[in-house]
Amino acid sequence: MENLKNKFILFGGFAVIMLVTIVGIYLLKVDNTKIIFKSPESYDELYTLLKEMEDNRVYAEDQNLGDLAPSVSKGESDYSETNIQVSGVDEADIIKTDGKYIYIIGNDNLYIVETNDGKTNIVSKLNAQEKIGDKQYHFQEMYLSNNKLIIIKGVSQYYDYGSMDIMPRYYWGGNQEVAIGVYDVTDKTNPFKINELSQSGSYISSRLINNYLYVTTNHYVYNDIVEDDFTTYVPQIKSEKTETIAVDDILILPNPDSKSYLTVTGMDINNSNKFISSKAVLGSSSNIYADLDNLYVSGYSSEKINNTYVSKTSLVKFSMNNGVLNIDATGSVNGNILNQFSMDEYNGNFRIVTTSNDYTILEKEEVISEDDTISSDIAPDINQTKNNLYVLDKDLKIIGKIEGLAKGERIYSVRFDKEIAYFVTFKQVDPLFVVDLSNPNNPNIKSELKIPGFSEYLHVYDEKYLFGLGREADKDGRTTGMKISMFDIQNKEDVKEKYKLVIGDQYSWSESSYNHKAILVSKDKNIIGFPINNDYVAYRFIDNVGFEKIGEIKFSYDEEYYFYGSVRGLYINDYLYASNQFKLISLNLSTLESGDTLDLDKKIINEDVKPEEETNPEEEVEGGENNISEPEEGITNQIEED
C-alpha cells in the first residue's frame, strides 16, 4: 500500500533538488517583497544576457503544465459545461457540447457527434495528423463559442539529421510552437478553418473571456543562438507573417537564471486574422489564474539565505481588456503553489496559499585521521515544510498573511469562496483549514477539522456544503481507497465532514484528483460524476441521506492497446454521456438503461454499462468523535453530529 507519510518525508527533503536537477525548473533570484522587471534596450542586450547564461551552463526545459461555475441551461436544451474556476472565464478541454452536438478530441481527431435522447452518430471528423513542411500538428484542447470551434494544437518540429548510425534520419522534436485554429462549425457536417495563428513555446494554459482568447506558452531558448538572427533567441508570433515580439513588449527579471520565456497573447476569435497583443517575460512559469479583468502568472523561484534556499513564488499581473494585455504589477511570496486553485482575486485583492519547502545545501565536514583527511557530507534539513496564506493588494504588495501552518505537511487542495478560504494539508490526518478573509489585513483561522485521509479537489456545492474528492487513509497515513465527502460549512467555526463514501481500494485513482476539468458537479441536475480508474461513475447527493450511486459506465480495452485516454462525462437533458477519447457511451439518468455505444477507435471493445450499488463502505471515523450509521444499500455513510 502507498505510504504517504514516508513519501512525504522523501518529498520534503529532495523535491526542490529534483525539480532543479531533473525537471529543469529554474530558481530565480528574487527580492523579499517584490520582483522588479525591466525592458531590454535592444535585442543585443537579450543576446548578451542569454550568452552569459549559456556560458554559466544555465538550462531549462519547456514546461507543459497544467486550472466554479455551475452548469447552465441554454435555449431548450439542458446540458453541462466544462468545470471551470471562475464564472464567465471559460477553460479549454478535450470535450465540449452545445446541447445537441458533442465535440471530442481523441486519437488526434476532432469528432462532431450528433445526439438525440441517447442516440449518437458521428457527422464529421477533422484529422490533426497533417504534416506541413517540417512540422507535425496534434490537437490538445478546444473551446466552443456559438458556431466557432477554437482548437489549440501542439506543433512538433521535424529534424533531418542526415545519415546517422546512432539514430533515425528523421526525428520529431518536442513542442516549440502552439497553433490556434479557428473553425466555423455552423454546418456540423462540413467544418472549415477560418484562420490559424501560432506562437512560440509549449502550451501552458489559456482562457476565453467573452470573445477574447488569451494563450500562455513557455518558450525555451537553446544554446545555438545567432546574434543577427533574432528568431533563435526571441519568441515569435505568426499570422499572415512571422513577427518577433517587440523589444518594448519583453520584460526581464534582474539576473535571471532561466532561459525560458513566458509568452502571452490576446486575440479576438471573431476577427482572428492577427493577435491583438503579445507580451513575453524572461523567466520560468507554471500556473495561471484569471478573472474577468486580470491574468496572474506564477513561477517557481528561490532566495538563498546563508546555506538555505527559501522557496518563493514570483507573480506577474496582466490586465486584460478586449484582447489588449498590459503588465500592471509584479511581486513574490514565500513558498510554492499547488495549482491554479491556490490563487484568487476578490474585491481588488489577490489571495494565494503556498507550501514552503525550504532546504539546506550539503556542506563538507573534514575529519582528520592519522592517514588522511576525510570529507563527509552533512545531510540537508528535510523537515522545513510549512504552509502560508497571503493577501496582496492591486500592486501585489503583501497586506495580510498567515505563515507557518501545519509544519511537516503540504497543501493538497485549495478553494476560495468570496471572503472564505478552504485548504487541506496532509501527513497522517487531513486538517481542513477554514480562514476568514473579510478583513484582508488580518486573515483569521476560523476552524481546523482533522479527519483521516485528504481531499485533492474542493468544490463549493452550495451555501451549506463543500464537496471534496480525494483519498481515505488509515491512522498511519496509508491510503485505503478514494473518498468523496460533503462538509457542513454552515458554522465556519465548527466545520464537519457530514457525509463520506469510500470507493475502491488503495490502487483506485481518478484524473479528477489532479485535473478539475475531469469532474462534473451540478446541484441543479443533482449529479456528481468523475472518472475512476479507466471508467466513469456518477452519484447523486441527497441531504439527510448522503451519496447514492446513479450508475457506472465501463470501458473495456484491447489487451495490446496501452493508452487508455482521458475520461470525461457530461449530460444533455436526461442522458449522461461518457467518453474515453475512443468511445462515447450514453446512459439514461431516469431509467438507468444503457444507450448507444459509439466507436471512435476500433481498438476499444466490449464495453458495458450498468448501474451498480456501492459495497463495503467505511464503518467509522477515526478518533471516536463521530459515529457513522450503517448505510442503506447503495447509500453513502452518514456521519451524525454528537
XYZ file of C-alpha atoms in Angstrom, residues 9-455:
447
model
C 9.313 12.776 4.049
C 11.230 11.946 0.880
C 9.389 14.671 -0.975
C 10.063 17.229 1.713
C 13.798 16.661 1.587
C 14.505 16.309 -2.077
C 11.625 17.708 -4.160
C 13.237 21.051 -4.850
C 16.585 19.435 -5.649
C 14.894 17.018 -8.059
C 12.993 19.843 -9.708
C 16.212 21.751 -10.254
C 18.355 18.852 -11.431
C 15.881 16.699 -13.354
C 12.766 18.580 -14.368
C 14.717 21.702 -15.184
C 12.625 24.321 -13.426
C 14.897 27.210 -12.567
C 15.478 29.011 -9.323
C 15.062 32.726 -9.906
C 16.714 35.265 -7.669
C 14.018 37.403 -6.146
C 13.621 40.186 -3.653
C 11.830 39.518 -0.373
C 8.848 41.664 -1.253
C 8.726 42.448 -4.940
C 10.310 41.344 -8.204
C 11.369 44.260 -10.359
C 11.237 43.720 -14.112
C 12.931 45.818 -16.776
C 12.611 46.080 -20.534
C 15.717 45.448 -22.641
C 17.116 48.397 -24.557
C 17.622 46.223 -27.638
C 17.738 42.649 -28.889
C 21.521 42.881 -28.459
C 21.013 43.156 -24.708
C 18.913 39.999 -24.768
C 21.546 38.185 -26.821
C 24.356 39.191 -24.453
C 22.365 38.116 -21.405
C 21.434 34.739 -22.897
C 25.034 34.065 -23.969
C 26.206 34.799 -20.428
C 23.626 32.348 -19.114
C 24.792 29.788 -21.689
C 28.398 30.219 -20.576
C 27.260 29.645 -16.997
C 25.527 26.454 -18.173
C 22.079 27.638 -17.271
C 19.480 25.277 -18.692
C 15.753 24.725 -18.580
C 13.167 22.656 -20.336
C 9.864 23.607 -21.883
C 7.121 23.035 -19.359
C 3.767 21.648 -20.465
C 1.954 22.257 -17.206
C -1.227 22.083 -16.399
C -6.964 25.008 -13.722
C -16.667 27.041 -10.391
C -19.075 27.906 -12.290
C -22.341 25.983 -12.237
C -23.678 24.068 -15.197
C -26.161 26.166 -17.136
C -29.146 25.715 -19.390
C -29.311 27.395 -22.773
C -32.341 27.507 -25.010
C -34.465 24.378 -24.946
C -31.622 22.036 -24.028
C -30.299 21.389 -20.538
C -26.623 20.473 -20.653
C -23.400 20.664 -18.684
C -20.326 22.722 -19.445
C -16.647 22.380 -18.595
C -15.948 22.623 -14.875
C -14.178 25.983 -14.588
C -12.716 28.029 -11.754
C -14.263 31.467 -12.338
C -17.739 32.139 -13.715
C -17.514 33.832 -17.105
C -13.927 32.707 -17.699
C -14.024 29.626 -19.913
C -11.287 26.993 -19.988
C -10.296 24.647 -22.791
C -10.869 20.888 -22.618
C -10.940 17.756 -24.772
C -14.756 17.569 -24.838
C -17.462 20.226 -25.300
C -21.180 20.272 -26.081
C -23.735 22.790 -27.320
C -26.678 20.722 -26.057
C -27.203 18.911 -29.357
C -23.739 18.011 -30.613
C -20.737 16.709 -28.684
C -17.234 17.682 -29.801
C -14.495 15.225 -28.809
C -10.722 15.296 -29.241
C -9.412 11.742 -29.399
C -6.721 9.781 -31.210
C -5.576 13.048 -32.842
C -9.008 13.572 -34.379
C -11.818 16.008 -33.688
C -15.184 14.236 -33.795
C -18.513 16.057 -34.066
C -21.231 13.748 -32.754
C -24.967 14.332 -33.072
C -27.068 13.251 -30.080
C -30.772 12.530 -29.770
C -32.052 11.103 -26.470
C -29.037 8.847 -26.009
C -28.627 8.024 -29.688
C -25.303 9.089 -31.172
C -23.901 9.494 -34.664
C -20.635 10.940 -35.991
C -21.457 13.656 -38.520
C -17.898 14.834 -39.282
C -14.263 14.360 -38.336
C -11.145 16.523 -38.526
C -7.738 14.849 -38.530
C -4.863 16.596 -36.776
C -2.197 14.430 -38.356
C -1.390 16.950 -41.019
C 2.247 17.491 -41.892
C 3.052 20.930 -43.242
C 6.658 21.267 -44.282
C 8.794 20.013 -41.424
C 6.034 20.346 -38.788
C 3.511 17.903 -37.357
C 0.270 19.094 -35.694
C -1.539 17.490 -32.741
C -4.857 18.522 -31.176
C -4.535 19.407 -27.469
C -7.641 21.257 -26.237
C -10.525 23.293 -27.603
C -13.178 25.928 -26.963
C -16.709 26.107 -28.337
C -18.274 29.551 -28.717
C -21.558 29.725 -30.614
C -20.704 28.294 -34.034
C -16.960 28.686 -33.680
C -14.605 25.953 -32.543
C -11.157 27.062 -31.393
C -8.630 24.211 -31.393
C -5.289 24.564 -29.634
C -2.635 22.452 -31.330
C 0.856 21.383 -30.363
C 3.368 21.618 -33.186
C 6.385 19.305 -33.372
C 9.442 20.082 -35.455
C 10.727 17.557 -37.993
C 14.526 17.456 -37.972
C 16.649 15.905 -40.729
C 19.916 14.666 -39.243
C 21.139 13.098 -42.454
C 22.699 9.656 -42.498
C 23.484 8.650 -38.912
C 24.062 5.230 -37.417
C 23.085 6.094 -33.853
C 19.609 7.484 -34.533
C 16.968 7.629 -37.273
C 17.497 10.002 -40.156
C 14.402 11.960 -39.148
C 13.431 12.906 -35.612
C 10.321 14.565 -34.173
C 11.359 17.202 -31.668
C 9.376 18.493 -28.709
C 6.684 21.145 -28.978
C 8.224 24.519 -29.684
C 5.126 26.104 -31.169
C 1.421 26.278 -30.379
C -1.115 26.839 -33.153
C -4.600 28.266 -32.558
C -7.085 27.247 -35.243
C -10.484 28.942 -35.510
C -13.127 26.829 -37.279
C -16.649 27.558 -38.467
C -18.944 24.732 -37.366
C -22.269 26.240 -38.447
C -22.622 23.245 -40.757
C -21.685 20.377 -38.440
C -21.157 18.075 -41.401
C -18.629 20.398 -43.007
C -16.487 22.345 -40.510
C -13.847 24.532 -42.113
C -10.885 26.538 -40.871
C -11.256 30.324 -40.886
C -7.798 31.286 -39.657
C -4.844 29.931 -37.753
C -2.347 31.822 -35.616
C 0.648 30.480 -33.714
C 3.155 31.456 -31.067
C 6.481 30.120 -29.837
C 6.740 27.635 -26.995
C 4.901 24.735 -25.441
C 1.345 25.136 -24.189
C 0.781 26.164 -20.559
C -2.873 27.180 -20.435
C -5.475 29.569 -21.856
C -8.699 31.414 -21.055
C -11.648 32.609 -23.144
C -13.483 35.698 -21.865
C -16.420 36.817 -23.989
C -14.898 36.535 -27.472
C -11.296 37.189 -26.466
C -8.812 34.352 -26.136
C -5.632 34.551 -24.051
C -2.965 31.863 -24.528
C 0.197 31.307 -22.483
C 3.205 29.310 -23.650
C 6.678 28.581 -22.326
C 9.460 29.092 -24.876
C 12.928 27.749 -24.107
C 15.995 29.245 -25.785
C 18.507 26.603 -26.808
C 22.239 27.244 -26.914
C 22.653 27.555 -30.685
C 21.662 31.229 -30.849
C 22.886 33.613 -33.556
C 23.193 37.305 -32.744
C 21.885 38.542 -36.084
C 19.040 36.015 -36.153
C 16.517 37.216 -33.571
C 14.343 34.155 -34.147
C 16.950 31.990 -32.397
C 16.532 33.741 -29.056
C 13.303 35.811 -29.093
C 9.747 34.352 -29.189
C 7.717 34.767 -32.365
C 4.047 35.125 -33.207
C 2.657 34.150 -36.601
C -0.401 35.203 -38.570
C -0.061 36.041 -42.254
C 3.578 36.745 -41.494
C 6.035 35.875 -38.735
C 6.862 38.611 -36.237
C 9.413 38.658 -33.461
C 7.959 40.027 -30.237
C 8.962 43.668 -29.985
C 11.633 44.736 -27.525
C 9.160 47.046 -25.789
C 6.885 44.045 -25.117
C 9.614 41.995 -23.409
C 10.423 42.150 -19.706
C 13.485 40.726 -17.959
C 13.875 39.579 -14.402
C 17.128 41.010 -12.975
C 19.872 38.352 -13.007
C 17.565 35.626 -14.347
C 18.704 32.024 -14.107
C 16.121 30.713 -16.593
C 16.492 30.765 -20.360
C 12.764 30.351 -20.944
C 10.216 32.998 -21.841
C 6.613 33.144 -20.781
C 4.679 34.325 -23.834
C 1.106 35.650 -23.503
C -1.094 36.612 -26.439
C -4.567 38.090 -26.820
C -6.847 37.653 -29.846
C -10.450 38.179 -30.952
C -11.964 34.883 -32.126
C -14.415 36.820 -34.322
C -11.564 38.660 -36.045
C -8.879 36.011 -35.931
C -6.521 37.143 -38.670
C -3.985 38.518 -36.177
C -3.088 38.803 -32.499
C -4.252 41.961 -30.759
C -1.298 41.997 -28.372
C 1.608 39.888 -27.158
C 3.972 40.022 -24.190
C 6.994 37.998 -23.077
C 8.752 37.668 -19.729
C 12.184 36.059 -19.435
C 11.812 33.569 -16.562
C 10.037 30.322 -15.714
C 6.277 29.987 -15.257
C 3.953 27.238 -14.134
C 0.312 28.195 -13.429
C -2.136 30.915 -14.350
C -5.240 32.342 -12.712
C -7.676 34.653 -14.482
C -10.815 36.524 -13.571
C -12.747 38.809 -15.908
C -10.186 41.626 -15.755
C -6.766 40.283 -14.793
C -4.457 37.386 -15.586
C -1.943 36.268 -12.952
C 1.067 34.126 -13.824
C 3.073 32.331 -11.148
C 6.589 30.935 -11.345
C 8.878 28.951 -9.093
C 11.727 30.946 -7.638
C 14.154 30.884 -4.735
C 16.232 33.085 -2.483
C 19.467 31.884 -0.917
C 19.944 32.869 2.726
C 23.267 31.608 4.060
C 23.202 27.911 3.076
C 19.426 27.656 2.838
C 17.322 28.061 -0.284
C 13.977 29.647 0.595
C 11.241 28.672 -1.851
C 9.378 31.548 -3.493
C 6.576 32.139 -5.947
C 7.092 35.017 -8.380
C 3.945 36.750 -9.618
C 3.132 38.816 -12.695
C -0.226 40.563 -13.051
C -1.542 41.306 -16.553
C -4.607 43.454 -17.096
C -6.877 42.253 -19.923
C -9.156 44.498 -21.943
C -10.672 43.217 -25.198
C -7.524 41.286 -26.053
C -5.092 44.020 -25.004
C -2.549 42.931 -22.384
C -0.589 45.181 -20.047
C 1.668 44.293 -17.140
C 0.268 46.067 -14.103
C 2.300 44.670 -11.208
C 4.885 42.125 -10.100
C 5.601 40.587 -6.719
C 6.507 37.469 -4.778
C 5.517 35.429 -1.733
C 7.176 32.668 0.250
C 6.501 29.079 -0.780
C 5.196 27.442 -3.943
C 1.624 26.905 -5.054
C -0.138 23.614 -5.773
C -2.162 24.647 -8.839
C -4.376 27.436 -10.177
C -6.880 26.992 -7.315
C -4.172 28.229 -4.929
C -4.799 31.714 -6.371
C -7.826 34.008 -6.324
C -8.807 37.670 -6.671
C -11.644 39.242 -4.708
C -12.564 42.909 -4.237
C -9.291 44.020 -5.829
C -7.088 41.886 -3.571
C -5.110 38.842 -4.662
C -5.089 35.831 -2.303
C -2.675 32.906 -2.520
C -1.936 29.745 -0.491
C 1.556 28.210 -0.626
C 3.747 25.468 0.807
C 7.275 26.477 1.813
C 9.682 23.646 1.077
C 12.991 25.211 2.066
C 16.141 23.129 2.046
C 19.741 23.479 3.152
C 22.526 22.622 0.713
C 25.061 19.937 1.546
C 28.227 21.081 3.277
C 31.567 19.374 3.684
C 32.885 18.420 7.076
C 36.551 17.473 7.313
C 37.572 14.714 9.699
C 41.303 14.399 10.299
C 42.684 10.902 10.815
C 46.217 9.576 11.136
C 46.264 8.513 7.496
C 44.218 11.068 5.654
C 41.688 13.854 5.703
C 38.177 12.565 5.031
C 35.382 14.799 3.800
C 31.830 13.830 4.661
C 28.521 15.373 3.642
C 26.226 16.980 6.145
C 22.693 15.941 5.166
C 20.173 18.684 4.392
C 17.414 19.561 6.823
C 14.351 17.798 5.370
C 11.724 18.926 7.866
C 11.179 22.556 6.952
C 7.844 22.350 5.143
C 5.155 24.750 6.287
C 2.105 26.392 4.739
C 1.131 30.010 4.259
C -1.708 32.269 3.161
C -1.075 35.762 1.780
C -3.307 38.668 0.792
C -1.824 41.177 -1.666
C -3.209 44.487 -2.895
C -3.654 45.587 -6.511
C 0.079 46.376 -6.707
C 0.957 42.875 -5.419
C 2.214 44.177 -2.101
C 1.523 41.908 0.884
C -1.095 43.441 3.201
C -2.066 40.381 5.257
C -0.682 36.919 5.938
C -0.707 33.735 7.994
C 2.560 31.775 7.935
C 3.940 28.542 9.367
C 0.770 26.416 9.341
C 0.801 22.585 9.561
C 4.569 22.146 9.751
C 5.811 18.968 8.117
C 2.778 18.825 5.819
C 1.925 20.209 2.384
C -1.119 21.584 0.601
C -3.341 19.035 -1.158
C -6.268 21.243 -2.229
C -7.499 24.842 -2.022
C -10.806 26.589 -2.649
C -11.638 30.268 -2.236
C -15.256 31.340 -1.786
C -15.527 35.117 -1.571
C -14.431 36.027 1.985
C -13.613 32.436 2.986
C -10.660 30.209 2.068
C -10.664 26.428 2.486
C -7.495 24.388 2.158
C -6.333 20.899 3.049
C -2.918 19.752 4.241
C -1.913 16.172 4.943
C 0.660 13.894 6.529
C -1.254 11.363 8.617
C -4.594 13.119 9.115
C -6.348 15.726 6.990
C -6.600 19.202 8.518
C -9.224 21.204 6.634
C -8.477 24.852 7.400
C -11.223 27.477 7.210
C -9.890 31.047 7.016
C -11.923 34.248 7.284
C -10.656 36.863 4.795
C -13.301 39.515 5.438
C -10.524 41.713 6.845
C -7.771 41.319 4.223
C -5.230 42.914 6.542
C -5.881 40.351 9.253
C -6.834 36.907 7.907
C -8.164 34.728 10.703
C -8.345 30.936 11.057
C -11.930 30.068 11.982
C -11.560 26.301 12.356
C -9.333 23.309 11.677
C -11.022 19.952 11.109
C -8.797 16.866 11.468
C -10.027 13.648 9.848
C -8.366 10.618 8.216
C -7.434 10.982 4.559
C -7.423 14.131 2.459
C -9.269 15.969 -0.301
